[in-house]
Coordinates of N, CA and C in Angstrom, one line a residue:
Chain A
Q1 N -0.8 14.5 -4.6 CA -0.2 14.1 -3.5 C -0.3 12.3 -3.0
Q2 N 1.1 12.0 -2.8 CA 1.5 10.6 -2.6 C -0.2 9.1 -1.4
P3 N -0.4 8.7 -2.2 CA -0.8 7.6 -1.4 C -0.8 7.4 0.2
V4 N -0.8 6.9 0.8 CA 0.0 6.6 2.4 C -0.4 5.1 2.9
Q5 N 0.8 4.4 2.7 CA 0.6 3.4 3.3 C 1.1 2.5 4.9
S6 N 0.4 1.7 4.7 CA 0.4 1.4 6.6 C 0.3 -0.4 6.9
P7 N 1.5 -1.3 7.6 CA 1.8 0.1 8.1 C 2.9 0.5 7.5
Q8 N 3.9 1.2 8.1 CA 5.6 1.7 7.9 C 6.4 -0.2 7.8
A9 N 6.2 -0.3 9.2 CA 7.3 -1.8 8.9 C 6.3 -2.9 9.8
V10 N 6.6 -3.6 9.5 CA 6.3 -5.1 10.0 C 7.5 -5.9 9.7
I11 N 7.1 -7.6 11.3 CA 8.6 -8.3 11.5 C 7.9 -9.7 12.0
L12 N 8.2 -10.6 10.8 CA 7.3 -11.8 11.0 C 8.3 -12.6 10.8
R13 N 7.7 -13.7 11.3 CA 8.3 -15.3 11.7 C 8.2 -15.9 10.4
E14 N 9.0 -17.0 9.7 CA 8.3 -18.2 8.8 C 7.1 -19.0 8.7
G15 N 6.0 -18.0 7.7 CA 5.1 -18.6 8.0 C 4.1 -18.3 8.7
E16 N 3.7 -17.0 8.7 CA 3.0 -16.3 9.0 C 2.7 -15.0 8.1
D17 N 1.3 -14.7 8.1 CA 1.0 -14.2 7.9 C 1.0 -12.0 7.7
A18 N 1.0 -11.4 7.1 CA 0.9 -9.8 6.3 C -0.5 -9.1 5.5
V19 N -0.1 -7.7 6.2 CA -1.6 -7.7 4.9 C -0.9 -6.2 5.6
I20 N 0.0 -5.3 4.1 CA -0.2 -3.8 3.9 C -1.2 -2.9 2.6
N21 N -1.5 -2.0 4.1 CA -2.5 -1.2 3.5 C -2.2 0.0 2.4
C22 N -3.1 0.5 0.7 CA -2.5 1.9 0.9 C -3.7 2.8 0.4
S23 N -3.4 3.8 1.0 CA -5.2 4.2 0.9 C -5.2 5.2 -0.3
S24 N -5.8 6.1 -1.1 CA -5.5 7.5 -1.7 C -7.1 8.1 -1.3
S25 N -6.2 9.2 -2.2 CA -7.9 10.9 -0.9 C -7.9 10.9 -2.6
K26 N -8.0 10.1 -4.0 CA -7.7 10.9 -4.5 C -8.8 9.7 -5.5
A27 N -9.8 9.3 -6.8 CA -10.0 8.3 -7.5 C -9.1 7.5 -8.0
L28 N -9.5 6.4 -8.1 CA -8.1 5.9 -8.9 C -8.1 5.6 -10.3
Y29 N -7.7 5.6 -11.3 CA -7.9 4.3 -12.4 C -7.2 2.7 -11.5
S30 N -6.0 2.8 -10.9 CA -5.0 1.6 -11.3 C -4.3 1.7 -9.5
V31 N -4.1 0.7 -9.0 CA -3.4 0.1 -8.0 C -2.1 -0.6 -8.6
H32 N -1.3 -0.3 -8.8 CA 0.0 -1.6 -8.9 C 1.5 -1.4 -7.2
W33 N 1.4 -3.0 -7.2 CA 2.4 -3.3 -6.3 C 3.6 -3.4 -7.0
Y34 N 5.2 -2.8 -5.7 CA 6.2 -3.1 -6.3 C 6.0 -4.1 -5.1
R35 N 7.9 -4.7 -5.1 CA 8.6 -4.6 -3.7 C 10.1 -5.1 -4.4
Q36 N 11.1 -4.3 -3.6 CA 11.8 -3.2 -3.3 C 13.6 -4.2 -2.8
K37 N 13.6 -5.2 -3.2 CA 14.4 -5.4 -2.0 C 16.2 -4.8 -2.3
H38 N 16.6 -4.2 -0.3 CA 18.2 -3.1 -0.6 C 19.7 -2.8 -1.5
G39 N 19.4 -2.1 -2.7 CA 20.5 -2.2 -3.3 C 19.5 -2.4 -4.6
E40 N 18.8 -3.1 -4.7 CA 18.5 -3.3 -6.4 C 16.5 -2.5 -6.5
A41 N 16.7 -3.0 -7.8 CA 15.7 -1.7 -8.2 C 14.0 -2.0 -8.0
P42 N 13.5 -1.7 -7.6 CA 11.7 -2.3 -7.2 C 11.3 -3.2 -8.7
V43 N 10.5 -3.7 -8.3 CA 10.5 -5.1 -9.0 C 8.8 -5.2 -8.6
F44 N 8.6 -5.4 -10.3 CA 6.8 -6.0 -10.2 C 5.9 -7.2 -9.5
L45 N 4.7 -6.6 -9.1 CA 4.4 -7.6 -8.0 C 2.5 -7.7 -9.2
M46 N 1.9 -6.8 -9.3 CA 1.2 -6.7 -9.7 C 0.5 -5.6 -10.4
I47 N -0.2 -5.8 -10.4 CA -1.1 -4.7 -10.8 C -3.3 -4.7 -11.1
L48 N -3.6 -4.1 -10.0 CA -5.2 -4.2 -10.4 C -5.9 -2.6 -11.0
L49 N -6.8 -3.0 -11.4 CA -7.6 -2.1 -12.2 C -8.9 -1.8 -11.8
K50 N -9.1 -0.6 -11.9 CA -10.7 0.2 -11.1 C -12.0 -1.8 -11.6
G51 N -12.3 -1.6 -10.2 CA -13.2 -2.9 -10.5 C -13.5 -3.3 -9.5
G52 N -12.9 -3.5 -8.4 CA -13.0 -4.3 -7.2 C -11.9 -5.6 -7.2
E53 N -11.1 -6.0 -8.6 CA -11.1 -6.8 -8.6 C -9.6 -7.3 -7.0
Q54 N -9.9 -8.8 -7.0 CA -8.8 -9.8 -6.5 C -7.8 -9.9 -7.5
K55 N -6.3 -10.2 -7.7 CA -5.7 -10.7 -7.8 C -4.6 -11.7 -7.2
G56 N -3.3 -12.1 -7.6 CA -2.6 -13.4 -6.8 C -2.5 -14.7 -7.3
H57 N -0.5 -14.6 -7.1 CA 0.4 -15.3 -7.8 C 0.7 -16.4 -6.6
D58 N 0.7 -16.9 -6.2 CA 1.5 -18.3 -5.5 C 0.3 -18.0 -4.0
K59 N 0.9 -17.2 -2.6 CA 0.5 -17.0 -1.6 C 0.7 -15.5 -1.7
I60 N 0.9 -14.9 -2.6 CA 0.3 -12.8 -3.0 C -0.6 -12.5 -3.3
S61 N -1.1 -11.9 -2.3 CA -2.5 -11.6 -3.0 C -3.0 -10.4 -3.2
A62 N -3.7 -9.6 -3.6 CA -4.0 -8.0 -3.3 C -5.6 -8.3 -4.3
S63 N -6.2 -6.8 -3.2 CA -7.9 -6.5 -3.7 C -7.5 -5.2 -4.3
F64 N -8.5 -4.3 -3.9 CA -8.5 -2.8 -4.6 C -10.3 -2.2 -4.9
N65 N -10.6 -2.0 -3.5 CA -11.7 -0.8 -3.7 C -11.9 -0.2 -4.2
E66 N -12.1 -0.2 -5.3 CA -12.8 1.9 -5.5 C -13.1 2.5 -5.4
K67 N -13.9 1.8 -4.7 CA -15.5 3.8 -3.7 C -14.2 3.9 -2.5
K68 N -14.0 3.5 -1.6 CA -12.8 2.9 -0.5 C -11.2 3.9 -1.1
Q69 N -11.4 3.6 -2.4 CA -10.1 4.3 -2.6 C -8.3 3.4 -1.7
Q70 N -8.9 2.6 -1.1 CA -8.2 2.0 -0.7 C -7.8 0.2 -1.8
S71 N -6.3 -0.5 -0.7 CA -5.8 -1.5 -2.3 C -5.5 -2.8 -0.7
S72 N -5.1 -3.7 -0.7 CA -4.5 -4.3 0.3 C -3.6 -5.4 -0.3
L73 N -2.8 -5.0 0.0 CA -1.7 -6.3 -0.2 C -1.7 -7.4 0.7
Y74 N -1.6 -9.2 0.6 CA -1.8 -9.6 1.8 C -1.0 -11.2 1.2
L75 N 0.3 -11.3 1.9 CA 0.9 -12.1 2.0 C 0.9 -13.6 3.3
T76 N 1.1 -14.5 2.5 CA -0.2 -16.1 3.4 C 1.6 -16.6 3.6
A77 N 1.3 -17.6 4.6 CA 2.8 -18.3 4.6 C 4.4 -17.6 4.3
S78 N 4.6 -16.8 4.7 CA 5.5 -15.5 4.9 C 6.9 -16.5 5.3
Q79 N 7.9 -16.3 3.2 CA 9.2 -16.4 3.0 C 10.0 -16.0 3.5
L80 N 11.2 -16.4 4.0 CA 12.1 -16.1 3.7 C 13.2 -14.5 2.6
S81 N 12.2 -14.8 1.7 CA 12.2 -13.5 0.2 C 10.9 -12.8 0.1
Y82 N 10.5 -12.7 0.5 CA 9.4 -12.5 0.4 C 10.4 -10.6 1.3
S83 N 11.3 -10.6 2.5 CA 12.1 -9.3 3.3 C 11.9 -8.5 2.0
G84 N 12.0 -7.0 2.7 CA 12.2 -6.1 1.5 C 11.0 -4.9 1.6
T85 N 11.2 -3.3 0.8 CA 10.2 -2.7 1.1 C 9.0 -2.6 0.0
Y86 N 8.2 -3.0 0.8 CA 6.5 -2.9 0.2 C 6.5 -1.1 -0.7
F87 N 6.0 -1.0 -2.2 CA 5.4 0.4 -2.2 C 3.8 0.0 -3.6
C88 N 3.0 0.6 -3.0 CA 2.4 0.6 -4.7 C 2.6 1.7 -4.7
G89 N 1.5 2.3 -6.1 CA 1.3 3.3 -6.9 C 0.9 2.7 -7.8
T90 N 0.1 3.9 -7.2 CA -1.3 4.5 -8.0 C -1.8 5.8 -8.7
A91 N -2.0 5.5 -10.3 CA -2.4 6.0 -11.9 C -4.5 7.0 -11.3
D92 N -4.5 8.2 -11.3 CA -5.6 8.6 -11.1 C -5.5 9.8 -12.0
P93 N -7.0 10.1 -11.9 CA -7.6 11.3 -13.2 C -6.2 12.0 -13.4
T94 N -5.9 12.9 -12.4 CA -5.2 14.1 -12.6 C -3.9 13.5 -13.5
N95 N -2.7 12.6 -13.7 CA -2.5 12.7 -14.3 C -2.1 12.3 -15.6
A96 N -4.0 11.1 -15.4 CA -3.9 11.3 -17.1 C -3.8 9.4 -17.6
G97 N -3.9 9.7 -15.6 CA -3.5 8.1 -15.1 C -2.4 6.7 -15.8
N98 N -1.2 8.1 -16.5 CA 0.2 7.4 -17.0 C 1.1 7.2 -16.5
M99 N 0.8 7.4 -15.1 CA 2.3 7.8 -14.6 C 2.0 7.2 -12.9
L100 N 2.7 6.7 -12.1 CA 2.4 5.9 -10.8 C 2.6 6.6 -10.1
T101 N 1.6 7.8 -8.7 CA 2.4 8.4 -7.3 C 2.9 7.5 -6.1
F102 N 3.8 6.8 -6.4 CA 4.2 5.0 -4.9 C 4.3 6.4 -3.7
G103 N 3.5 5.6 -2.8 CA 4.0 5.6 -1.1 C 4.9 5.0 -1.2
G104 N 5.2 5.4 0.4 CA 6.6 5.6 1.5 C 6.8 4.9 1.3
G105 N 5.6 3.6 1.0 CA 7.0 1.9 1.2 C 6.8 1.6 2.8
T106 N 6.9 0.1 3.1 CA 5.9 -1.0 4.4 C 7.5 -1.6 3.5
R107 N 8.5 -2.0 5.4 CA 9.2 -3.1 5.0 C 8.7 -3.8 5.5
L108 N 9.1 -4.3 5.2 CA 8.6 -6.9 6.4 C 10.1 -6.9 6.2
M109 N 10.1 -7.4 7.2 CA 11.0 -8.1 7.6 C 11.1 -10.0 7.3
V110 N 11.5 -10.8 7.0 CA 11.0 -12.2 8.1 C 12.5 -13.4 8.1
K111 N 11.8 -13.8 9.3 CA 12.8 -14.1 9.9 C 12.9 -15.4 10.2
P112 N 13.8 -16.5 10.6 CA 13.7 -17.6 10.2 C 13.1 -18.6 11.5
Chain B
D1 N 22.3 -9.2 -21.9 CA 20.2 -8.5 -20.8 C 19.2 -7.7 -21.9
T2 N 18.6 -7.6 -21.5 CA 17.8 -7.3 -22.7 C 16.2 -6.0 -21.5
G3 N 17.1 -6.0 -20.1 CA 16.3 -4.8 -19.2 C 16.9 -3.5 -19.9
V4 N 16.9 -3.2 -18.0 CA 16.9 -1.2 -18.7 C 17.9 -1.1 -17.9
S5 N 19.0 -0.7 -19.1 CA 20.2 -0.2 -18.8 C 20.7 1.5 -17.8
Q6 N 21.2 1.3 -17.0 CA 21.1 2.9 -16.9 C 22.4 3.0 -16.0
N7 N 23.0 4.1 -17.4 CA 24.6 4.7 -16.6 C 24.4 6.2 -16.1
P8 N 25.9 6.7 -15.6 CA 26.6 5.5 -14.6 C 25.6 5.1 -13.5
R9 N 26.2 4.1 -12.6 CA 26.0 3.6 -12.0 C 25.7 4.7 -10.4
H10 N 26.9 5.2 -10.1 CA 27.5 5.9 -9.6 C 28.0 7.0 -10.3
K11 N 28.1 8.1 -9.2 CA 28.6 9.9 -9.9 C 28.8 10.8 -8.5
I12 N 29.7 10.9 -8.1 CA 30.2 12.0 -7.4 C 30.7 12.8 -7.6
T13 N 30.0 14.4 -7.5 CA 30.8 15.8 -8.2 C 29.9 16.9 -6.8
K14 N 30.8 18.1 -7.5 CA 30.5 18.2 -6.3 C 29.9 20.2 -7.0
R15 N 29.2 20.3 -6.0 CA 28.3 20.8 -5.8 C 28.6 22.0 -7.0
G16 N 27.1 22.4 -7.9 CA 27.7 23.8 -8.1 C 27.9 22.8 -10.5
Q17 N 27.7 22.1 -10.1 CA 28.9 20.7 -11.5 C 27.5 21.1 -12.0
N18 N 27.3 20.2 -13.9 CA 26.3 19.6 -13.6 C 26.7 18.4 -14.0
V19 N 25.8 16.8 -14.4 CA 25.8 16.3 -13.9 C 24.7 15.5 -14.8
T20 N 25.3 14.3 -16.3 CA 24.1 13.9 -16.9 C 23.9 12.4 -16.9
F21 N 22.9 11.6 -16.0 CA 22.2 9.7 -16.1 C 22.1 9.9 -18.4
R22 N 22.4 8.7 -18.4 CA 21.5 8.2 -19.3 C 20.6 7.0 -19.4
C23 N 19.5 6.5 -19.6 CA 18.9 5.2 -19.3 C 18.9 4.6 -20.9
D24 N 19.0 2.9 -20.6 CA 18.0 2.0 -21.9 C 17.1 2.0 -21.9
P25 N 16.0 1.9 -22.6 CA 14.8 1.7 -21.7 C 15.2 0.0 -23.1
I26 N 14.2 -0.9 -21.9 CA 13.0 -1.4 -23.3 C 13.5 -2.1 -24.7
S27 N 14.0 -2.7 -24.8 CA 14.0 -1.8 -27.0 C 12.4 -1.6 -27.7
E28 N 11.7 -2.0 -26.4 CA 10.0 -2.0 -28.1 C 9.2 -1.2 -26.7
H29 N 9.2 -0.8 -25.9 CA 8.9 0.4 -25.2 C 9.1 1.5 -24.8
N30 N 7.7 2.0 -25.0 CA 7.6 3.3 -26.0 C 7.6 4.7 -24.7
R31 N 7.6 4.2 -23.3 CA 7.4 4.8 -22.2 C 8.4 4.7 -21.6
L32 N 8.7 5.8 -21.2 CA 10.2 5.7 -20.7 C 10.5 7.3 -19.5
Y33 N 9.8 6.4 -18.2 CA 9.6 7.9 -16.6 C 10.6 7.9 -16.1
W34 N 11.6 8.9 -15.5 CA 12.4 9.0 -14.7 C 11.8 9.8 -13.1
Y35 N 12.1 9.0 -12.3 CA 11.9 8.5 -11.0 C 13.3 9.3 -10.3
R36 N 12.5 9.7 -8.2 CA 14.2 9.9 -7.6 C 13.5 9.6 -6.9
Q37 N 15.0 8.6 -6.3 CA 14.5 8.1 -4.5 C 15.0 8.5 -3.4
T38 N 14.9 9.2 -2.7 CA 16.2 8.8 -1.6 C 15.4 8.1 -0.4
L39 N 17.1 7.7 0.9 CA 16.9 6.4 1.5 C 15.7 6.4 2.5
G40 N 14.8 4.9 2.4 CA 13.5 4.8 3.1 C 12.7 5.1 2.7
Q41 N 12.3 6.6 1.5 CA 11.4 6.8 0.3 C 11.1 6.1 -0.5
G42 N 9.7 5.9 -1.2 CA 9.3 5.8 -2.0 C 9.5 6.2 -3.2
P43 N 9.4 5.8 -4.1 CA 9.9 6.2 -5.4 C 9.4 7.8 -6.1
E44 N 9.7 9.0 -6.2 CA 9.4 10.2 -6.5 C 9.0 10.4 -8.1
F45 N 8.1 11.1 -8.7 CA 7.8 11.0 -10.4 C 8.2 12.1 -10.4
L46 N 9.1 12.6 -11.8 CA 10.4 13.2 -12.5 C 9.6 14.4 -13.8
T47 N 9.4 12.9 -14.9 CA 9.6 13.3 -15.7 C 9.1 11.9 -16.7
Y48 N 8.3 12.0 -17.2 CA 7.9 10.6 -18.3 C 7.6 10.8 -19.4
F49 N 8.3 10.2 -20.5 CA 8.2 10.0 -22.6 C 7.4 9.6 -22.6
Q50 N 6.4 9.8 -24.1 CA 5.8 8.6 -24.9 C 6.4 8.9 -26.0
N51 N 6.9 7.8 -26.6 CA 8.1 8.4 -27.5 C 8.9 8.7 -27.3
E52 N 8.8 10.7 -28.3 CA 9.9 11.0 -28.2 C 9.4 12.4 -27.7
A53 N 8.1 11.8 -27.4 CA 7.6 13.4 -27.2 C 7.3 13.3 -25.1
Q54 N 7.7 14.5 -24.1 CA 7.7 15.0 -22.9 C 5.9 14.9 -22.5
L55 N 5.6 14.4 -22.1 CA 4.6 14.3 -21.6 C 3.6 14.7 -20.1
E56 N 4.9 14.0 -19.4 CA 4.0 15.2 -17.6 C 5.5 15.5 -17.0
K57 N 5.7 16.5 -16.3 CA 7.1 16.5 -16.1 C 6.2 17.6 -14.6
S58 N 7.1 16.5 -13.2 CA 6.7 17.4 -11.8 C 6.8 18.6 -11.4
R59 N 5.6 19.7 -10.9 CA 6.0 20.4 -10.6 C 6.5 20.9 -10.2
L60 N 7.3 19.7 -9.4 CA 8.1 19.6 -8.6 C 10.1 20.4 -8.3
L61 N 10.0 19.7 -10.4 CA 11.4 19.6 -10.9 C 11.6 21.2 -11.0
S62 N 13.2 21.0 -10.5 CA 12.8 22.9 -10.8 C 13.7 23.3 -11.9
D63 N 14.4 24.2 -13.3 CA 14.7 24.4 -14.0 C 16.0 23.3 -13.9
R64 N 16.5 23.4 -13.5 CA 17.4 22.6 -12.9 C 18.0 21.5 -13.8
F65 N 16.5 20.6 -14.2 CA 16.7 19.7 -14.1 C 16.6 19.7 -15.5
S66 N 16.2 18.8 -16.7 CA 15.9 18.6 -17.9 C 16.3 17.3 -18.4
A67 N 15.1 16.8 -19.0 CA 15.4 15.3 -19.9 C 14.7 15.5 -21.1
E68 N 15.6 14.2 -22.6 CA 15.8 14.6 -23.6 C 14.6 12.6 -23.6
R69 N 14.8 12.7 -24.9 CA 15.0 11.3 -25.8 C 14.2 11.5 -26.8
P70 N 15.1 10.9 -27.4 CA 16.2 11.9 -28.9 C 15.2 10.4 -29.5
K71 N 14.6 10.8 -30.8 CA 13.8 9.6 -31.9 C 13.4 8.7 -30.5
G72 N 12.6 8.6 -28.9 CA 11.6 8.0 -28.9 C 13.1 7.0 -28.6
S73 N 14.5 6.5 -28.2 CA 15.5 5.6 -28.0 C 15.4 6.1 -26.3
F74 N 17.4 5.9 -26.2 CA 17.0 5.8 -24.7 C 17.2 8.1 -24.8
S75 N 16.8 7.4 -23.2 CA 17.1 9.2 -22.7 C 18.2 9.8 -22.0
T76 N 18.2 10.6 -21.3 CA 18.7 11.3 -20.5 C 18.5 12.6 -20.5
L77 N 19.2 12.0 -18.9 CA 18.9 13.8 -17.4 C 19.7 14.5 -17.1
E78 N 19.5 15.9 -18.0 CA 20.8 16.2 -16.8 C 20.5 17.5 -16.0
I79 N 21.3 17.3 -15.0 CA 20.7 18.3 -13.3 C 21.9 18.9 -13.3
Q80 N 21.4 20.0 -13.5 CA 22.2 21.3 -13.7 C 22.4 22.1 -12.3
R81 N 23.8 22.8 -12.2 CA 24.3 23.6 -10.3 C 24.3 22.4 -9.9
T82 N 24.6 21.9 -9.9 CA 23.5 20.8 -8.4 C 24.0 21.2 -7.2
E83 N 23.2 20.5 -6.7 CA 23.0 21.2 -5.6 C 23.0 19.6 -4.4
Q84 N 23.1 20.2 -2.7 CA 23.8 18.5 -2.1 C 21.7 18.6 -1.9
G85 N 20.7 18.7 -1.5 CA 20.0 18.6 -2.3 C 19.7 17.7 -3.2
D86 N 20.6 18.1 -4.1 CA 20.0 16.8 -5.4 C 20.6 14.6 -5.3
S87 N 21.4 15.3 -4.3 CA 22.0 13.6 -3.4 C 20.3 12.9 -3.6
A88 N 20.2 11.6 -4.9 CA 19.8 10.8 -4.4 C 19.7 8.9 -5.5
M89 N 19.5 8.5 -5.6 CA 19.4 7.9 -6.3 C 18.0 7.7 -7.6
Y90 N 18.2 8.3 -9.1 CA 17.8 8.0 -10.2 C 17.2 7.5 -10.8
L91 N 16.1 6.5 -11.1 CA 15.8 5.2 -10.8 C 14.2 6.2 -12.6
C92 N 15.4 4.5 -13.8 CA 14.2 4.7 -14.8 C 13.5 4.2 -14.9
A93 N 12.3 4.3 -15.7 CA 11.3 2.4 -16.2 C 11.2 2.4 -17.0
S94 N 10.4 2.3 -18.4 CA 10.0 2.1 -18.7 C 8.6 0.9 -19.2
S95 N 8.3 0.9 -20.0 CA 6.9 0.2 -20.2 C 5.9 0.5 -21.6
F96 N 5.6 -0.5 -22.0 CA 4.5 -0.1 -23.0 C 3.3 -0.6 -23.0
G97 N 2.2 0.6 -24.1 CA 1.0 0.9 -24.0 C 1.1 1.9 -24.5
T98 N -0.3 1.5 -25.5 CA -1.0 2.6 -26.3 C -2.8 2.9 -25.2
G99 N -2.8 2.8 -24.9 CA -3.9 4.0 -24.1 C -3.5 4.8 -22.9
T100 N -4.4 5.2 -22.6 CA -4.6 6.3 -22.2 C -4.6 6.3 -20.1
V101 N -4.5 4.7 -20.0 CA -3.9 5.0 -19.3 C -3.0 3.6 -18.5
L102 N -2.6 3.7 -17.8 CA -1.2 2.4 -17.3 C -1.2 1.0 -16.6
T103 N -1.7 0.3 -17.2 CA -1.7 -0.7 -17.4 C -1.4 -2.3 -17.5
G104 N 0.6 -1.1 -17.6 CA 1.7 -2.0 -18.0 C 2.7 -2.4 -16.5
E105 N 3.0 -2.9 -16.3 CA 4.0 -2.9 -15.3 C 5.0 -1.4 -16.4
L106 N 5.2 -1.0 -14.3 CA 7.1 -0.8 -15.0 C 8.7 -2.1 -14.9
F107 N 9.1 -1.4 -15.4 CA 10.1 -2.0 -15.0 C 11.0 -1.3 -15.9
F108 N 12.1 -1.6 -14.0 CA 12.9 0.0 -13.1 C 14.4 -0.6 -13.7
G109 N 15.2 -0.1 -14.0 CA 16.8 -0.2 -13.7 C 17.5 -0.2 -12.6
E110 N 18.6 -0.1 -12.6 CA 19.2 -0.5 -11.4 C 19.0 0.7 -10.9
G111 N 19.3 1.5 -11.5 CA 19.3 3.2 -10.9 C 21.0 3.8 -11.5
S112 N 20.7 5.2 -11.0 CA 22.5 6.0 -10.9 C 22.4 6.6 -9.9
R113 N 23.3 6.7 -8.2 CA 23.5 7.6 -7.3 C 24.4 8.5 -7.2
L114 N 23.5 9.5 -6.9 CA 24.5 10.4 -7.2 C 24.7 11.1 -5.6
T115 N 26.0 11.9 -5.8 CA 26.5 11.8 -4.5 C 26.6 13.6 -4.7
V116 N 26.5 14.3 -4.2 CA 26.8 15.8 -3.8 C 27.4 15.9 -3.0
L117 N 29.3 17.0 -3.2 CA 29.1 17.2 -1.7 C 29.9 18.2 -2.0

């Protein structure tokens, strides 16, 4: 069963903030975040391992609440280059933790 | 370019024909994954190799699909007797890992787009 992402789509103006949520019905080893631009391959953003850590670089950060089996991706002061579809991928004990199950994606459009 | 390479990039075929896709992973990566992605959806897991061993295969994967990774290097994904529902982007990804939990990033190729007429 794939993780559920919300919202499905969001439109921002440059400089605005956004939060993308990822929720799983299973206990998780890790949550991975990827961004995919139209016609391109998904590109890795970050990994969060169980332990409730929050990671980030530049103006993109993420948190992982293993008890709630949820992760959130935070995009602050959005830039035009942030446009794309964001996917969370989860690794859980039912698949030995060695492969990712991806959510349906959140489409982000940043306008000038 | 030392990234993940996939060929062909595009394939148009008639229903009932067989197709084969090839993936060349990053050379030092021991793990290789195949995913399928349809428009507006997230990548859907198909199968996974560690070195030459196929360790996981999706229960959704029909027996028309077969994948190999001889010698733990490149991999091929073959679809026999294609159906229109097989039309999708087939993505290959590789990573390096030694533990039991995926802690490294997946490096994706640009995919092979299949259109079945």
